[in-house]
Short mmCIF file of C-alpha atoms and ligand atoms in Angstrom, two decimals:
data_model
loop_
_atom_site.label_atom_id
_atom_site.label_comp_id
_atom_site.label_asym_id
_atom_site.label_seq_id
_atom_site.Cartn_x
_atom_site.Cartn_y
_atom_site.Cartn_z
CA MET A 1 94.91 150.11 72.73
CA ALA A 2 91.12 150.04 72.79
CA MET A 3 89.58 149.24 76.16
CA ASN A 4 87.89 146.02 74.97
CA GLU A 5 91.08 144.75 73.38
CA ALA A 6 93.02 145.35 76.59
CA LYS A 7 90.36 143.50 78.57
CA LEU A 8 90.48 140.59 76.15
CA LEU A 9 94.26 140.36 76.36
CA SER A 10 94.26 140.46 80.14
CA SER A 11 91.58 137.76 80.36
CA GLU A 12 93.52 135.63 77.86
CA ALA A 13 96.61 136.04 80.01
CA MET A 14 94.64 134.80 83.01
CA VAL A 15 93.45 131.61 81.30
CA VAL A 16 94.21 128.66 83.54
CA HIS A 17 96.07 126.14 81.43
CA LEU A 18 96.57 122.65 82.82
CA ALA A 19 98.56 119.72 81.45
CA PHE A 20 97.43 116.21 82.37
CA LEU A 21 99.60 113.11 82.11
CA PRO A 22 97.70 109.88 82.82
CA SER A 23 99.17 106.41 83.18
CA ALA A 24 98.18 102.96 81.98
CA GLY A 25 94.84 101.19 82.38
CA LEU A 26 91.31 102.51 82.68
CA GLY A 27 91.57 102.67 86.46
CA HIS A 28 94.21 105.39 85.95
CA LEU A 29 92.98 106.94 82.72
CA ASN A 30 89.33 107.37 83.77
CA PRO A 31 90.00 109.45 86.91
CA CYS A 32 92.49 111.59 85.01
CA LEU A 33 90.09 112.32 82.15
CA ARG A 34 87.16 112.86 84.50
CA THR A 35 89.24 115.36 86.52
CA ALA A 36 90.32 117.06 83.30
CA GLU A 37 86.69 117.33 82.23
CA LEU A 38 85.78 118.96 85.55
CA PHE A 39 88.36 121.69 84.96
CA LEU A 40 87.35 122.04 81.30
CA ARG A 41 83.74 122.54 82.38
CA HIS A 42 84.93 125.37 84.61
CA GLY A 43 86.62 127.19 81.75
CA CYS A 44 90.21 125.92 82.01
CA ARG A 45 92.28 125.05 78.99
CA VAL A 46 93.73 121.52 79.00
CA THR A 47 96.63 119.83 77.27
CA LEU A 48 96.37 116.06 77.49
CA ILE A 49 99.70 114.26 77.13
CA THR A 50 99.11 110.64 76.21
CA PRO A 51 101.83 108.01 76.54
CA LYS A 52 102.00 106.01 73.30
CA PRO A 53 101.50 103.22 72.47
CA THR A 54 98.69 102.49 74.93
CA VAL A 55 98.41 99.02 76.44
CA SER A 56 94.74 98.32 75.73
CA THR A 57 92.26 99.15 73.00
CA ALA A 58 89.84 100.43 75.65
CA GLU A 59 92.37 103.17 76.54
CA SER A 60 92.92 104.36 72.97
CA ASN A 61 89.15 104.38 72.38
CA LEU A 62 88.52 106.45 75.48
CA ILE A 63 91.27 108.94 74.63
CA ALA A 64 89.80 109.38 71.15
CA LEU A 65 86.32 109.99 72.60
CA PHE A 66 87.67 112.49 75.10
CA CYS A 67 89.55 114.42 72.44
CA SER A 68 86.58 114.60 70.12
CA ALA A 69 84.30 115.92 72.89
CA PHE A 70 86.00 119.33 73.22
CA PRO A 71 86.93 122.06 70.73
CA SER A 72 90.61 122.57 69.95
CA HIS A 73 90.75 126.00 71.60
CA GLN A 74 89.93 124.24 74.90
CA LEU A 75 91.70 120.91 74.55
CA THR A 76 94.96 119.92 72.87
CA GLN A 77 96.30 116.40 72.77
CA LEU A 78 100.01 115.62 72.48
CA ASP A 79 101.74 112.25 72.31
CA LEU A 80 104.53 111.15 74.60
CA ASN A 81 106.25 108.48 72.52
CA LEU A 82 107.69 106.13 75.11
CA SER A 83 111.30 104.97 75.02
CA PRO A 84 111.45 101.19 74.56
CA LEU A 85 111.76 99.24 77.80
CA ASP A 86 113.59 95.95 78.10
CA PRO A 87 111.10 93.86 80.14
CA THR A 88 113.89 91.62 81.43
CA GLN A 89 115.26 94.59 83.39
CA VAL A 90 112.05 94.99 85.35
CA ASN A 91 110.70 92.73 88.04
CA THR A 92 107.18 92.32 86.67
CA THR A 93 105.38 90.69 83.78
CA ASP A 94 102.18 92.69 84.21
CA PRO A 95 101.75 94.74 81.01
CA PHE A 96 100.21 97.66 82.89
CA TRP A 97 103.04 97.82 85.43
CA LEU A 98 105.57 97.53 82.60
CA GLN A 99 103.88 100.56 81.08
CA PHE A 100 104.05 102.47 84.41
CA GLU A 101 107.79 101.83 84.38
CA ALA A 102 108.15 102.73 80.69
CA ILE A 103 106.48 106.09 81.39
CA ARG A 104 108.67 106.65 84.47
CA ARG A 105 111.74 106.06 82.29
CA SER A 106 110.51 108.38 79.53
CA VAL A 107 109.91 111.52 81.57
CA HIS A 108 113.13 113.09 80.24
CA LEU A 109 111.17 113.58 76.99
CA LEU A 110 108.72 115.92 78.70
CA PRO A 111 110.59 119.22 79.26
CA PRO A 112 110.54 120.34 75.61
CA ILE A 113 106.82 119.47 75.42
CA LEU A 114 105.88 121.21 78.65
CA SER A 115 108.01 124.32 78.22
CA SER A 116 106.71 125.01 74.72
CA LEU A 117 103.04 125.07 75.73
CA SER A 118 101.15 128.27 75.19
CA PRO A 119 99.84 129.94 77.22
CA PRO A 120 102.36 128.79 79.82
CA LEU A 121 101.11 126.16 82.22
CA SER A 122 99.32 127.11 85.42
CA ALA A 123 99.79 123.59 86.79
CA PHE A 124 100.79 120.07 85.81
CA ILE A 125 98.63 117.16 86.97
CA HIS A 126 100.01 113.67 86.57
CA ASP A 127 99.22 110.12 87.56
CA VAL A 128 100.10 108.84 91.02
CA THR A 129 102.56 106.28 89.64
CA LEU A 130 104.95 108.93 88.28
CA ILE A 131 105.89 110.97 91.37
CA SER A 132 109.65 110.53 91.89
CA PRO A 133 110.90 110.58 88.29
CA LEU A 134 108.87 113.71 87.55
CA LEU A 135 110.11 115.78 90.49
CA PRO A 136 113.38 116.89 88.86
CA VAL A 137 111.50 117.70 85.64
CA THR A 138 108.76 119.80 87.24
CA GLY A 139 111.24 121.34 89.69
CA THR A 140 113.28 122.83 86.82
CA LEU A 141 110.21 124.06 84.98
CA CYS A 142 108.81 125.74 88.10
CA PHE A 143 105.08 125.18 87.94
CA PRO A 144 102.91 123.69 90.65
CA THR A 145 102.56 119.93 90.36
CA TYR A 146 99.63 117.83 91.49
CA ILE A 147 98.80 114.15 91.30
CA CYS A 148 95.59 112.46 90.40
CA PHE A 149 95.35 109.80 93.10
CA THR A 150 93.43 106.88 91.65
CA SER A 151 92.30 105.11 94.81
CA SER A 152 90.52 105.84 98.11
CA ALA A 153 91.56 108.31 100.82
CA ARG A 154 92.10 105.28 103.06
CA MET A 155 94.59 103.91 100.53
CA LEU A 156 96.24 107.32 100.21
CA ALA A 157 96.67 107.38 103.99
CA PHE A 158 98.33 103.97 103.82
CA PHE A 159 100.56 104.98 100.90
CA ALA A 160 101.60 108.24 102.58
CA HIS A 161 102.16 106.67 106.00
CA LEU A 162 104.47 104.07 104.52
CA SER A 163 107.24 106.69 104.56
CA VAL A 164 106.72 107.16 108.31
CA LEU A 165 106.95 103.41 108.92
CA ALA A 166 110.00 103.10 106.66
CA ALA A 167 111.78 105.95 108.48
CA ARG A 168 111.33 104.07 111.78
CA SER A 169 113.11 100.99 110.39
CA PRO A 170 115.89 102.29 108.11
CA GLY A 171 116.86 99.88 105.35
CA ALA A 172 114.07 97.43 106.15
CA LYS A 173 111.58 96.17 103.59
CA PRO A 174 107.78 96.49 103.97
CA CYS A 175 107.48 92.71 104.39
CA SER A 176 109.46 93.04 107.62
CA PHE A 177 108.43 96.45 108.98
CA ILE A 178 104.69 95.92 108.39
CA GLY A 179 103.34 93.99 111.37
CA ASP A 180 99.98 92.32 111.92
CA ALA A 181 98.24 95.65 111.39
CA VAL A 182 99.17 99.14 110.26
CA GLU A 183 98.03 101.77 112.75
CA ILE A 184 97.59 105.22 111.22
CA PRO A 185 96.30 108.10 113.35
CA GLY A 186 92.67 108.83 112.48
CA ILE A 187 92.27 105.73 110.29
CA ALA A 188 90.78 102.36 111.23
CA PRO A 189 93.70 99.88 111.41
CA ILE A 190 94.71 98.10 108.20
CA ALA A 191 95.39 94.39 108.68
CA ARG A 192 98.51 92.94 107.08
CA SER A 193 96.20 90.62 105.14
CA SER A 194 94.68 93.70 103.43
CA VAL A 195 98.04 95.14 102.34
CA PRO A 196 98.64 94.87 98.56
CA PRO A 197 100.38 91.48 98.20
CA LEU A 198 103.09 92.81 95.89
CA LEU A 199 104.15 95.38 98.47
CA LEU A 200 105.10 92.46 100.71
CA GLU A 201 107.09 90.84 97.92
CA PRO A 202 110.71 92.02 98.27
CA ASP A 203 112.13 93.74 95.18
CA SER A 204 108.89 93.64 93.19
CA LEU A 205 108.39 96.67 90.95
CA PHE A 206 105.32 97.53 93.02
CA GLU A 207 107.39 97.60 96.22
CA ARG A 208 110.11 99.72 94.59
CA ILE A 209 107.69 102.34 93.22
CA PHE A 210 105.73 102.57 96.49
CA MET A 211 108.86 102.93 98.61
CA GLU A 212 110.43 105.47 96.28
CA ASP A 213 107.32 107.60 95.87
CA SER A 214 105.77 107.62 99.34
CA PRO A 215 108.35 110.02 100.90
CA ASN A 216 108.03 112.36 97.92
CA LEU A 217 104.31 113.03 98.36
CA THR A 218 105.17 116.02 100.54
CA LYS A 219 106.99 117.67 97.62
CA LEU A 220 103.81 118.01 95.56
CA SER A 221 101.57 121.08 95.50
CA GLY A 222 98.42 119.04 96.00
CA ILE A 223 96.63 115.73 95.56
CA PHE A 224 93.31 115.37 93.73
CA ILE A 225 91.23 112.40 94.77
CA ASN A 226 87.92 110.87 93.70
CA SER A 227 86.27 110.84 97.11
CA PHE A 228 83.99 113.03 99.21
CA GLU A 229 83.49 113.86 102.88
CA GLU A 230 80.42 111.66 103.54
CA LEU A 231 82.19 108.62 102.10
CA GLU A 232 85.58 109.07 103.75
CA GLU A 233 85.26 111.81 106.31
CA ASP A 234 87.80 110.46 108.82
CA ALA A 235 90.49 109.60 106.31
CA LEU A 236 90.20 112.95 104.50
CA ALA A 237 90.34 114.81 107.81
CA ALA A 238 93.38 112.85 109.03
CA LEU A 239 95.18 113.42 105.72
CA ASN A 240 94.47 117.14 105.72
CA ASP A 241 95.29 117.92 109.32
CA GLY A 242 98.76 116.40 109.24
CA ARG A 243 98.05 113.32 111.34
CA VAL A 244 98.91 110.82 108.58
CA VAL A 245 102.12 112.55 107.51
CA PRO A 246 103.22 116.01 108.60
CA GLY A 247 103.66 118.34 105.64
CA LEU A 248 101.39 116.50 103.25
CA PRO A 249 100.02 118.97 100.67
CA PRO A 250 96.25 119.60 100.48
CA VAL A 251 94.24 116.52 99.58
CA VAL A 252 91.44 117.92 97.46
CA ALA A 253 88.40 115.63 97.34
CA LEU A 254 86.83 116.26 93.93
CA GLY A 255 84.60 113.23 94.01
CA PRO A 256 82.39 111.60 93.30
CA SER A 257 83.38 111.40 89.65
CA VAL A 258 80.22 111.76 87.65
CA PRO A 259 79.40 110.32 84.23
CA CYS A 260 81.10 112.62 81.74
CA LYS A 261 80.08 114.02 78.40
CA PHE A 262 82.86 112.20 76.57
CA GLU A 263 81.98 108.79 78.06
CA LYS A 264 78.36 108.99 76.93
CA ALA A 265 79.46 108.76 73.32
CA SER A 266 80.94 105.31 73.99
CA SER A 267 77.56 103.55 74.21
CA SER A 268 77.09 103.41 70.46
CA LYS A 269 80.57 101.98 69.94
CA ASN A 270 80.16 98.70 71.80
CA CYS A 271 77.55 96.14 72.69
CA SER A 272 75.89 98.46 75.22
CA GLY A 273 72.86 98.93 72.94
CA SER A 274 71.69 95.32 73.20
CA ILE A 275 72.61 95.11 76.89
CA MET A 276 70.62 98.23 77.70
CA LYS A 277 67.66 96.87 75.74
CA TRP A 278 67.78 93.64 77.78
CA LEU A 279 68.04 95.63 81.03
CA ASP A 280 65.02 97.71 79.99
CA GLU A 281 62.98 94.49 79.96
CA GLN A 282 63.92 93.52 83.53
CA SER A 283 62.12 94.68 86.67
CA ALA A 284 63.60 97.29 89.00
CA GLU A 285 66.62 96.27 91.10
CA SER A 286 66.34 92.64 89.99
CA VAL A 287 69.62 92.15 88.11
CA VAL A 288 73.07 91.32 89.49
CA TYR A 289 75.88 93.00 87.57
CA VAL A 290 79.28 91.24 87.72
CA CYS A 291 82.47 92.85 86.44
CA PHE A 292 86.04 92.83 87.74
CA GLY A 293 87.33 96.02 86.17
CA ASN A 294 89.42 96.50 83.07
CA LYS A 295 92.51 94.42 83.79
CA THR A 296 91.58 91.60 86.13
CA GLU A 297 91.40 88.32 84.30
CA THR A 298 89.27 85.68 85.98
CA ARG A 299 91.24 82.49 86.54
CA LYS A 300 89.97 79.61 84.45
CA GLU A 301 89.60 77.41 87.55
CA GLN A 302 87.30 80.07 89.07
CA ILE A 303 85.03 80.62 86.06
CA LYS A 304 82.82 77.57 86.66
CA GLY A 305 82.29 78.53 90.31
CA ILE A 306 81.08 81.97 89.28
CA ALA A 307 78.81 80.52 86.59
CA ASN A 308 77.29 78.07 89.06
CA GLY A 309 76.91 80.79 91.71
CA LEU A 310 75.05 83.01 89.26
CA ILE A 311 72.79 80.18 88.12
CA GLU A 312 72.02 79.19 91.72
CA CYS A 313 71.49 82.67 93.17
CA GLY A 314 68.02 82.96 91.68
CA TYR A 315 68.50 86.43 90.18
CA LYS A 316 68.95 87.50 86.59
CA PHE A 317 72.48 88.66 85.90
CA LEU A 318 74.76 90.51 83.55
CA TRP A 319 78.26 89.04 83.71
CA VAL A 320 81.24 90.70 82.06
CA VAL A 321 84.08 88.21 81.82
CA LYS A 322 87.70 88.92 81.07
CA LEU A 323 89.96 85.93 80.47
CA LYS A 324 93.04 88.07 79.75
CA LYS A 325 94.53 91.12 81.45
CA VAL A 326 94.74 93.03 78.17
CA ASP A 327 91.66 93.26 75.95
CA LYS A 328 93.70 92.92 72.73
CA GLU A 329 94.72 89.41 73.77
CA GLU A 330 91.20 88.04 74.33
CA GLU A 331 90.86 85.13 71.93
CA GLU A 332 89.22 82.20 73.65
CA GLU A 333 85.45 81.93 73.70
CA LEU A 334 83.82 81.50 77.09
CA GLU A 335 81.90 78.52 75.78
CA GLY A 336 85.20 76.69 75.38
CA VAL A 337 85.98 77.29 79.07
CA LEU A 338 82.52 76.58 80.48
CA GLY A 339 81.45 73.80 78.14
CA ASN A 340 78.18 73.75 76.16
CA GLU A 341 75.92 72.56 78.96
CA LEU A 342 76.96 75.17 81.54
CA MET A 343 77.00 77.90 78.90
CA ARG A 344 73.43 77.05 77.95
CA LYS A 345 72.30 77.27 81.60
CA VAL A 346 74.11 80.59 82.02
CA GLU A 347 72.41 82.04 78.98
CA GLU A 348 68.98 80.89 80.18
CA LYS A 349 69.26 83.09 83.26
CA GLY A 350 71.33 86.02 82.21
CA ILE A 351 73.64 87.74 79.78
CA VAL A 352 77.33 87.03 79.59
CA VAL A 353 79.72 89.15 77.51
CA LYS A 354 83.43 89.22 76.93
CA THR A 355 83.50 92.70 75.44
CA TRP A 356 84.07 96.13 76.83
CA VAL A 357 80.88 97.61 78.36
CA ASP A 358 79.88 101.09 79.40
CA GLN A 359 79.88 100.32 83.10
CA MET A 360 78.74 103.72 84.33
CA GLU A 361 75.63 103.42 82.20
CA ILE A 362 74.94 99.84 83.27
CA VAL A 363 75.35 100.45 86.99
CA GLY A 364 72.98 103.42 86.62
CA HIS A 365 70.22 101.35 85.00
CA PRO A 366 67.18 100.97 87.31
CA ALA A 367 67.12 97.19 86.74
CA VAL A 368 70.54 96.74 88.39
CA GLY A 369 70.07 95.79 92.03
CA GLY A 370 73.58 94.76 93.04
CA PHE A 371 77.16 94.89 91.81
CA VAL A 372 79.68 92.08 92.29
CA THR A 373 82.99 93.86 91.84
CA HIS A 374 86.69 93.27 92.41
CA GLY A 375 86.78 96.40 94.58
CA GLY A 376 88.54 98.72 92.11
CA TRP A 377 88.06 102.23 93.47
CA ASN A 378 86.43 103.64 90.34
CA SER A 379 83.93 100.78 90.26
CA LEU A 380 83.09 101.26 93.93
CA VAL A 381 82.51 105.01 93.54
CA GLU A 382 80.42 104.36 90.42
CA ALA A 383 78.20 102.01 92.48
CA VAL A 384 77.97 104.60 95.25
CA TRP A 385 77.03 107.29 92.71
CA HIS A 386 74.12 105.17 91.53
CA GLY A 387 73.10 103.86 94.98
CA VAL A 388 73.71 100.22 94.07
CA PRO A 389 74.63 97.76 96.88
CA ILE A 390 78.04 96.15 96.50
CA LEU A 391 79.48 92.67 97.00
CA SER A 392 83.21 93.14 96.86
CA TRP A 393 85.61 90.36 96.01
CA PRO A 394 89.09 91.91 96.08
CA HIS A 395 91.49 90.32 93.63
CA ASN A 396 94.72 92.24 94.14
CA GLY A 397 96.45 95.55 94.94
CA ASP A 398 94.50 98.20 96.87
CA GLN A 399 91.18 96.38 96.48
CA LYS A 400 90.84 95.09 100.06
CA ILE A 401 91.65 98.51 101.51
CA CYS A 402 89.05 100.07 99.20
CA SER A 403 86.47 97.37 99.95
CA GLU A 404 86.87 98.19 103.64
CA VAL A 405 85.70 101.74 102.89
CA VAL A 406 82.36 100.66 101.41
CA GLN A 407 81.92 98.02 104.08
CA MET A 408 82.58 100.51 106.89
CA CYS A 409 80.02 102.97 105.57
CA GLY A 410 77.42 100.24 105.14
CA VAL A 411 76.92 100.31 101.37
CA GLY A 412 78.72 97.08 100.61
CA ILE A 413 79.67 93.69 101.93
CA TRP A 414 82.98 91.97 101.47
CA ALA A 415 83.45 88.21 101.55
CA GLU A 416 86.65 88.33 103.61
CA GLU A 417 87.01 84.57 103.87
CA TRP A 418 87.40 84.27 100.08
CA GLY A 419 90.88 85.81 100.21
CA TRP A 420 92.50 87.43 97.19
CA GLY A 421 90.54 86.42 94.07
CA SER A 422 93.61 86.36 91.83
CA LEU A 423 95.85 84.46 94.19
CA GLU A 424 94.09 82.30 96.72
CA THR A 425 91.55 79.51 96.98
CA VAL A 426 88.88 78.89 94.40
CA VAL A 427 85.43 79.84 95.70
CA ASN A 428 82.60 77.44 94.89
CA GLY A 429 79.22 78.26 93.36
CA GLU A 430 77.30 77.64 96.57
CA GLU A 431 79.29 80.25 98.50
CA ILE A 432 79.03 82.74 95.67
CA ALA A 433 75.26 82.27 95.39
CA LYS A 434 74.91 82.74 99.17
CA ALA A 435 76.86 86.00 99.14
CA ILE A 436 74.89 87.34 96.16
CA LYS A 437 71.60 86.54 97.90
CA GLU A 438 72.86 88.37 100.99
CA MET A 439 73.73 91.46 98.92
CA MET A 440 70.43 91.46 97.03
CA SER A 441 68.18 90.91 100.04
CA ASN A 442 69.94 93.02 102.68
CA VAL A 443 67.54 95.89 103.33
CA SER A 444 69.91 98.00 105.40
CA LEU A 445 72.52 97.82 102.64
CA ARG A 446 69.97 99.10 100.13
CA ILE A 447 68.84 101.93 102.43
CA LYS A 448 72.43 102.99 103.14
CA ALA A 449 73.30 102.82 99.43
CA LYS A 450 70.41 105.20 98.66
CA GLU A 451 71.48 107.57 101.44
CA MET A 452 75.04 107.60 100.16
CA LYS A 453 73.78 108.19 96.63
CA ASP A 454 71.95 111.31 97.87
CA ALA A 455 75.13 112.50 99.60
CA ALA A 456 77.12 111.83 96.42
CA ARG A 457 74.65 113.81 94.28
CA LYS A 458 74.81 116.69 96.77
CA ALA A 459 78.62 116.71 96.73
CA ALA A 460 78.72 116.76 92.92
CA GLY A 461 75.75 119.10 92.47
CA ILE A 462 75.53 122.86 92.05
CA GLY A 463 77.15 124.52 95.05
CA GLY A 464 78.33 121.12 96.35
CA SER A 465 81.77 120.35 97.76
CA CYS A 466 83.22 119.44 94.38
CA GLU A 467 82.24 122.73 92.76
CA VAL A 468 83.40 124.75 95.74
CA LYS A 469 86.81 123.05 95.64
CA ILE A 470 87.23 123.36 91.89
CA LYS A 471 86.44 127.07 91.98
CA ARG A 472 88.77 127.61 94.93
CA GLN A 473 91.55 125.74 93.13
CA ILE A 474 91.12 127.74 89.91
CA GLU A 475 91.09 130.95 91.92
CA GLU A 476 94.33 129.93 93.63
CA TRP A 477 96.04 129.36 90.27
CA THR A 478 94.65 132.61 88.90
CA VAL A 479 95.97 134.59 91.85
CA GLU A 480 99.37 132.88 91.56
CA GLU A 481 99.56 133.83 87.90
CA GLY A 482 98.42 137.37 88.52
CA SER A 483 101.00 137.98 91.26
N1 LIG B 501 85.17 99.74 82.95
C1 LIG B 501 84.22 99.86 81.96
N2 LIG B 501 83.90 98.76 81.22
C2 LIG B 501 84.45 97.55 81.42
C3 LIG B 501 85.41 97.41 82.45
C4 LIG B 501 85.74 98.52 83.19
O1 LIG B 501 83.67 100.95 81.74
O2 LIG B 501 84.12 96.60 80.68
C5 LIG B 501 85.59 100.95 83.69
C6 LIG B 501 84.90 101.06 85.03
O3 LIG B 501 83.67 101.75 84.89
C7 LIG B 501 85.93 101.84 85.84
C8 LIG B 501 87.27 101.41 85.24
O4 LIG B 501 86.98 100.85 83.96
O5 LIG B 501 85.76 103.23 85.66
C9 LIG B 501 87.98 100.36 86.06
O6 LIG B 501 88.56 100.96 87.16
P1 LIG B 501 88.56 100.31 88.61
O7 LIG B 501 89.30 101.25 89.50
O8 LIG B 501 87.21 99.95 89.03
O9 LIG B 501 89.35 98.95 88.45
P2 LIG B 501 90.68 98.49 87.67
O10 LIG B 501 90.22 98.02 86.35
O11 LIG B 501 91.61 99.66 87.60
O12 LIG B 501 91.21 97.38 88.50
#
């Protein structure tokens, strides 16, 4: 065999091939695709396994963009056609949680897909919501398995430590073994009021998945997370030195997630063009951006309060409203909910849209001076990446625990007295306007946000922590394959 041919064959054999399996909703899909892009940029081959059908149109659009951004010798996409799930058997009506469960119950379809991949897999990286059902599958196939954790390191510490708390009270439910506060070594205490409400609801699907999966974290080969040392130094240290849970695999902080090649193409596909044009006409840091993620519907009784708050705050604004959890179900016009008079006032001062927007691009626009968010982890890191001060209004799930992170490092404020946005009292316009003014005029918040932006750029830049960790990880897989 000629020398060059032998070299080529050996380098082909050493190609790192990764399979990614995301779960439902943009908050899960985005981190998975952004992590996949990181590895693709470093020369890995990727197979993306996409559960079908997807819940929202936004997900199928993003998957299509991702797949068209890379050549087929680098990226292959395969469908995982989900087994039908009888919703009456599952204790949730949330379409995204139903999809989590449908994927969990369809993992038996994976072995033929995974074992037939060529070259053989170096590692399998799947969504955090799929841990326990996938263990027997990946155990038989014998490749290292990692999760893409889709929240903060603080939330990971809470999730992992749950198994320690549960072991101290055998048979008890979180609603009874979680006291006034959860004390985790190395982590600022987490108040019971910040714990995801559904975890405290006995027999909810959320509770079942958390309780089942938390003790199995130690069986993984590693955990990838969208965070970085300057943002969550204490939590990352505590996770990695065994204080949170002994035997936890390496928690590899690959954050901050940066705007990716495949996402850029989305701007032309939605209303971003006209929004960006409007933003171009506004002065620097003068606009308030309001968006509660991809699956948080704003309650009808709260909509008027937000509209009044935005009108009264004195700033221009860009407000993205979702009236339904799933984008496909959006039918009602906002005008019908607000009434003509209020709608007219809203449109005098700002822009309101009910469509999907390219958030990363918007938050990065120089005119945006503050972000009112529900505290979804991706949204928070996107604000940090662009140095935009945050007003967090947690609505559900991990959002209070994540809001505490940005509050503790001084880049955001959190209106604690408002409670859970999806569940508790309706907040009036006056209070909302006051909190927005506080966010927009707080100088120390703006300075801290800029400092954290610099730290984020350093972490994601050439020679930064993200690159160092990616290279180390690829090297580890290459050595494993070579041995
Ligand atoms: N997002 C977007 N456009 C929208 C709504 C959401 O690009 O109109 C993106 C946002 O940038 C983020 C993700 O969807 O990356 C939402 O994730 P997050 O963790 O913030 O919240 P979730 O929607 O999961 O509650």
